[in-house]
XYZ file of C-alpha atoms in Angstrom:
404
model
C 27.189 21.821 19.743
C 28.403 19.795 17.085
C 25.228 19.692 14.964
C 26.442 17.585 12.098
C 27.647 14.840 14.419
C 24.116 14.554 15.931
C 22.610 13.848 12.591
C 25.487 11.407 11.646
C 25.027 9.564 14.936
C 21.347 9.128 14.331
C 21.714 7.877 10.849
C 24.491 5.351 12.200
C 22.057 4.031 14.646
C 19.840 3.069 11.690
C 22.653 1.579 9.849
C 23.794 -0.399 12.817
C 20.245 -2.037 13.020
C 20.437 -2.915 9.283
C 17.462 -0.813 8.260
C 19.295 1.877 6.440
C 17.302 2.614 3.202
C 19.068 3.145 -0.070
C 17.095 4.443 -3.020
C 17.225 2.565 -6.274
C 17.927 4.888 -9.289
C 15.352 3.583 -11.764
C 14.079 4.798 -15.012
C 10.826 3.171 -15.850
C 10.134 2.388 -19.527
C 6.925 3.591 -20.827
C 5.133 0.735 -22.532
C 7.457 -1.968 -21.025
C 6.039 -1.926 -17.368
C 7.114 -3.625 -14.991
C 10.630 -3.264 -16.620
C 12.995 -0.318 -15.631
C 16.508 0.558 -16.240
C 18.592 0.504 -13.029
C 21.381 3.026 -12.892
C 24.127 1.945 -10.842
C 27.170 4.167 -10.207
C 29.496 0.989 -10.342
C 28.191 -0.280 -13.644
C 26.059 0.833 -16.602
C 22.195 0.787 -16.700
C 20.582 -2.758 -16.923
C 17.031 -3.730 -17.031
C 15.408 -5.024 -13.963
C 11.869 -6.143 -13.098
C 9.847 -4.190 -10.528
C 7.937 -6.481 -8.093
C 7.117 -3.839 -5.354
C 5.238 -1.025 -7.223
C 2.272 0.539 -5.840
C 1.076 1.246 -9.336
C -0.893 -1.755 -9.051
C -2.479 -1.878 -12.412
C 0.208 -0.115 -14.507
C -2.121 2.892 -15.155
C 0.815 5.213 -14.735
C 1.899 4.266 -18.415
C -1.591 3.552 -19.698
C -1.971 5.483 -23.084
C -5.413 6.871 -21.845
C -3.620 8.408 -18.791
C -0.377 9.601 -20.827
C -2.584 11.108 -23.517
C -4.867 13.003 -21.035
C -1.770 14.181 -18.991
C -0.178 15.478 -22.276
C -3.319 17.257 -23.227
C -3.681 18.961 -19.994
C -0.133 20.119 -19.956
C -0.534 21.712 -23.389
C -3.986 23.218 -22.474
C -3.115 24.475 -18.935
C 0.705 24.760 -18.583
C 3.068 23.056 -16.309
C 1.957 24.362 -12.899
C -1.294 25.256 -11.234
C -0.172 28.730 -10.274
C -0.775 28.618 -6.573
C -2.964 27.230 -3.724
C -6.373 26.176 -4.570
C -7.624 29.625 -3.096
C -5.147 31.527 -5.032
C -5.524 30.929 -8.783
C -4.572 27.115 -8.176
C -7.994 25.769 -9.087
C -8.350 24.849 -12.798
C -11.384 23.313 -14.408
C -9.754 19.893 -14.323
C -9.515 20.237 -10.445
C -13.369 20.704 -10.449
C -14.144 17.897 -12.797
C -11.754 15.602 -10.871
C -13.624 16.253 -7.468
C -16.994 15.785 -9.007
C -15.781 12.321 -10.479
C -14.473 11.356 -7.072
C -17.623 12.354 -5.303
C -19.766 10.445 -7.912
C -17.419 7.366 -7.435
C -17.917 7.127 -3.787
C -21.537 8.220 -4.014
C -20.953 11.325 -1.633
C -22.008 14.909 -2.021
C -18.382 16.312 -2.530
C -14.807 15.504 -2.720
C -11.600 17.370 -2.148
C -8.238 16.701 -3.586
C -4.863 17.294 -2.108
C -1.312 16.981 -2.865
C -0.755 13.515 -1.244
C -2.647 10.811 0.488
C -0.559 11.595 3.560
C -1.546 15.213 3.442
C -5.175 14.267 2.987
C -5.092 12.096 6.123
C -3.085 14.456 8.442
C -5.251 17.513 7.212
C -8.839 15.805 7.081
C -8.476 13.754 10.409
C -6.967 16.649 12.518
C -9.428 19.268 11.155
C -12.515 17.047 11.553
C -11.552 16.052 14.970
C -10.716 19.664 16.103
C -14.057 20.905 14.870
C -15.987 18.217 16.813
C -16.345 19.444 20.424
C -14.380 17.502 23.077
C -13.693 14.701 20.279
C -12.163 11.533 21.112
C -10.422 9.470 18.322
C -10.505 5.687 18.022
C -7.796 4.363 15.954
C -6.856 0.810 14.815
C -3.316 -0.016 15.965
C -2.170 -0.685 12.513
C -3.308 2.570 10.952
C -1.070 4.268 8.510
C 1.566 6.829 9.687
C -0.374 9.714 8.024
C -3.532 8.733 10.133
C -1.403 8.731 13.317
C -0.050 12.080 12.244
C -3.520 13.383 11.901
C -4.585 12.210 15.404
C -1.497 13.859 16.849
C -1.983 17.155 15.119
C -5.576 17.130 16.400
C -4.509 17.198 20.018
C -7.753 15.384 20.792
C -7.870 12.442 23.183
C -7.338 9.021 21.467
C -8.048 5.337 22.083
C -5.993 2.766 20.300
C -7.903 -0.350 19.675
C -5.981 -3.650 18.851
C -5.941 -4.336 15.025
C -9.380 -5.329 13.814
C -10.482 -6.308 17.383
C -14.244 -5.358 17.462
C -14.560 -6.414 21.215
C -11.858 -4.107 22.124
C -13.267 -1.272 20.006
C -16.730 -1.725 21.598
C -15.236 -1.760 25.123
C -13.501 1.550 24.336
C -16.596 3.131 22.836
C -18.770 2.014 25.641
C -16.615 3.637 28.164
C -17.335 7.192 26.745
C -20.549 9.183 27.385
C -22.942 8.799 24.676
C -23.166 12.370 23.928
C -19.429 12.794 23.566
C -18.109 13.384 19.951
C -16.256 10.272 18.679
C -14.419 9.586 15.381
C -13.508 6.126 14.470
C -10.552 5.851 11.905
C -9.695 2.484 10.110
C -8.426 1.139 6.784
C -10.042 -1.101 4.329
C -6.694 -2.632 3.231
C -3.806 -2.705 5.582
C -0.852 -2.602 3.100
C 1.833 -4.511 5.051
C -0.155 -7.414 5.989
C -2.635 -7.298 3.197
C -5.854 -7.843 5.399
C -9.124 -6.295 5.272
C -10.746 -4.129 7.785
C -14.288 -5.294 8.918
C -16.177 -2.575 7.443
C -19.837 -3.466 8.490
C -18.770 -4.519 11.899
C -17.036 -1.326 12.607
C -20.059 0.816 11.079
C -22.466 -1.236 13.376
C -20.447 -0.231 16.370
C -20.102 3.415 15.309
C -23.928 3.714 14.790
C -24.604 2.001 18.088
C -22.388 4.309 20.179
C -23.022 7.620 18.101
C -19.564 7.767 16.367
C -18.412 9.176 13.059
C -16.426 6.939 10.758
C -13.377 7.746 8.558
C -12.094 5.111 6.194
C -8.879 4.923 4.495
C -9.066 3.231 1.109
C -5.812 4.169 -0.341
C -4.805 0.552 -1.244
C -8.331 -0.333 -2.460
C -9.459 2.462 -4.802
C -9.242 1.367 -8.269
C -8.703 -2.270 -7.150
C -12.095 -3.328 -5.611
C -15.696 -2.906 -6.253
C -17.694 -2.812 -9.631
C -16.351 0.733 -10.582
C -13.110 0.710 -8.477
C -14.508 2.653 -5.387
C -12.899 0.348 -3.124
C -13.814 -2.328 -0.486
C -16.913 -0.192 0.671
C -18.298 -0.676 -2.672
C -17.509 -4.343 -2.966
C -18.989 -4.897 0.577
C -21.984 -2.477 -0.138
C -20.840 -0.324 2.846
C -20.466 2.990 0.963
C -23.515 4.619 2.401
C -22.351 3.708 5.895
C -19.003 5.312 6.009
C -18.992 9.211 6.781
C -15.654 10.077 5.213
C -13.729 8.165 2.606
C -9.994 8.876 1.968
C -8.236 7.762 -1.042
C -5.138 8.236 -3.311
C -4.480 8.934 -7.050
C -1.113 7.589 -6.621
C -1.425 3.763 -6.341
C -4.050 1.944 -8.784
C -4.693 5.201 -10.507
C -0.983 5.498 -11.323
C -0.801 9.257 -10.748
C -0.220 11.476 -7.614
C -2.469 13.173 -4.942
C -4.767 12.218 -2.251
C -8.592 13.051 -1.530
C -11.415 12.862 0.684
C -15.178 12.289 -0.144
C -17.947 13.026 2.119
C -20.984 15.325 2.842
C -20.875 18.694 1.610
C -20.755 19.965 4.993
C -17.544 18.010 5.964
C -15.768 18.837 2.581
C -16.540 22.499 3.172
C -15.121 22.453 6.631
C -11.964 20.803 5.759
C -11.564 23.018 2.886
C -12.029 25.986 5.077
C -10.057 25.026 8.053
C -7.206 22.616 7.061
C -3.787 24.328 6.911
C -2.408 21.113 4.852
C -4.945 22.206 2.089
C -5.010 25.929 2.488
C -1.475 26.590 2.270
C -0.204 24.089 -0.234
C 0.085 24.751 -4.019
C -2.429 22.570 -5.727
C -1.639 19.469 -7.905
C -0.191 20.247 -11.510
C -2.819 20.226 -14.233
C -1.014 17.290 -16.111
C -1.254 15.093 -12.936
C -4.988 15.999 -12.512
C -5.841 15.462 -16.204
C -4.101 12.040 -16.066
C -5.788 10.976 -12.754
C -9.119 12.030 -14.195
C -8.722 9.999 -17.097
C -7.554 7.074 -14.932
C -10.547 7.340 -12.571
C -12.913 7.428 -15.392
C -11.307 4.417 -17.357
C -11.291 2.165 -14.298
C -14.919 2.979 -13.573
C -15.903 1.161 -16.634
C -12.894 -1.327 -17.234
C -12.618 -4.271 -14.751
C -10.138 -6.121 -16.873
C -7.124 -4.612 -15.100
C -8.522 -5.484 -11.776
C -9.382 -8.965 -12.621
C -6.036 -9.717 -14.190
C -4.394 -8.318 -11.124
C -6.272 -10.426 -8.706
C -5.507 -13.590 -10.797
C -1.807 -12.667 -10.780
C -1.753 -12.211 -7.069
C -3.657 -15.538 -6.488
C -1.367 -17.451 -8.751
C 1.762 -15.976 -7.180
C 0.524 -16.905 -3.762
C -0.262 -20.431 -4.804
C 3.148 -20.860 -6.542
C 5.190 -19.353 -3.619
C 3.298 -21.630 -1.068
C 4.198 -24.646 -3.262
C 7.814 -23.703 -3.355
C 7.950 -23.413 0.428
C 8.259 -19.719 0.720
C 7.087 -18.297 3.964
C 4.154 -16.490 2.531
C 2.179 -14.423 5.134
C -1.603 -15.177 4.871
C -3.333 -12.372 2.991
C -6.804 -12.162 1.369
C -6.051 -9.073 -0.704
C -3.691 -8.278 -3.551
C -0.698 -7.805 -1.190
C 1.851 -10.597 -1.077
C 4.060 -10.424 1.956
C 6.910 -13.054 2.587
C 8.269 -13.162 5.963
C 12.027 -12.839 6.585
C 12.139 -11.900 10.237
C 15.422 -10.186 10.432
C 16.305 -6.642 9.145
C 19.849 -7.522 8.015
C 18.860 -10.580 6.065
C 15.759 -8.899 4.617
C 18.170 -5.984 3.230
C 20.700 -8.689 2.070
C 17.997 -10.455 0.351
C 16.762 -7.643 -1.619
C 20.242 -6.555 -2.422
C 21.044 -10.169 -3.799
C 17.649 -10.255 -5.854
C 18.829 -6.950 -7.472
C 22.573 -7.702 -7.946
C 22.245 -11.372 -8.970
C 18.860 -11.565 -10.530
C 17.917 -7.978 -11.746
C 14.799 -8.114 -9.703
C 13.652 -5.135 -7.805
C 11.984 -5.564 -4.191
C 12.346 -3.133 -1.388
C 13.002 -4.535 2.073
C 10.137 -3.686 4.562
C 11.725 -3.152 7.849
C 10.921 -1.375 11.443
C 9.353 1.233 11.593
C 6.971 0.432 8.810
C 6.435 -3.023 10.411
C 7.047 -4.294 13.927
C 10.618 -5.669 14.669
C 10.964 -9.339 14.000
C 8.309 -9.186 11.196
C 10.624 -7.719 8.398
C 9.475 -8.834 5.051
C 9.372 -8.634 1.260
C 6.290 -7.168 -0.002
C 5.379 -8.235 -3.447
C 2.554 -6.417 -5.587
C 1.979 -8.559 -8.615
C 0.322 -6.761 -11.498
C -1.437 -7.625 -14.651
C 1.900 -7.404 -16.709
C 3.666 -9.777 -14.395
C 3.465 -12.794 -16.951
C 4.368 -16.378 -16.126
C 7.872 -15.994 -17.476
C 8.493 -13.211 -15.015
C 7.006 -15.259 -12.276
C 9.281 -18.194 -13.173
C 12.374 -15.907 -12.751
C 11.062 -14.601 -9.512
C 10.480 -18.005 -7.928
C 13.883 -19.212 -9.110
C 15.614 -16.101 -7.688
C 13.762 -16.378 -4.454
C 14.839 -19.872 -4.001
C 18.540 -19.133 -4.809
C 18.616 -15.947 -2.340
C 16.867 -17.734 0.458
C 19.171 -20.593 0.189
C 22.241 -18.471 0.063
C 21.174 -16.562 3.095
C 19.741 -19.434 4.993
C 16.474 -17.740 5.489
C 13.969 -19.987 7.042
C 11.253 -21.534 4.762
C 7.681 -22.337 5.688
C 7.177 -25.268 8.074
């Protein structure tokens, strides 16, 4: 068997469909976010402006976070030294879990190496432990949640995105005594819409189901203390398990869940993705702890980000850009073709020193390829002016359809 040819052929199919991904070699500049040096093999480094970072608030370069990470490095060393069970638990890990449990008003929390790992490990473990469990999953749930459903090997029911009637129809079809787990998100990151938290919880209570809410694009961003959409909507007590990340608004790395002590203890004791993985480095945990604490008391960054997102949406609409409707901080612009989507982002980088990644299948359905913008507090009016001029130029050159 020609093994190498098989892999090359698989990659060739992706290239032929126009959705082959090329990583941008970037060197972010501390203190100058969202600026970075783009290191291109064909030319020397040049400064570009990042418009697609998930470091929504710029906390990855905030002095409070950097100082805490540096102190943790000096106090605890570079690595954690093992899994959480084998010398990988530092006092910082304990403090961060206590902080996250307090943030979400839950009894306990558990941090893991990424949001993906947290979803896959927690969903699969919870569902496996529930006898004869059936999982109800929103059709637009993240790949990590889908991986958790598959790893559980439990029965599943997929309900149409945010379709409460469909969810109720599926719930009602199951015996009342059967264990049920409803998994959904608060902010769907590609479309930027919100999940109907109270309505889903109403159905879960009516049909004796457990709820699992992914808040990765919401923690740090919404609510008085940054606990997410559940805090903003006064739904925190109604959700059984909350999953979040430290890698987006908090600007660091890692994922976590917060829930009752019994749930956390069960996941800690049974989830292979937690048990057999080296724990997060102390510097990361120290930085994340400082970031969570800071955003609990400071709303300045959240408010500035929301203003920037609203302003950009308004200005894009006036310019005739095909902005997809989004009530959240996500600003998607429809292109609708993978080749043009990639060509547009290449032209933005090459001609205008603006970095935006194309969002193509399988991240979004075919025919809905888009640019996904994430304006932050430090994208000032001058940067926004340059972005609008660049988008106008590129859309005209590539004959990308504008809004009707």
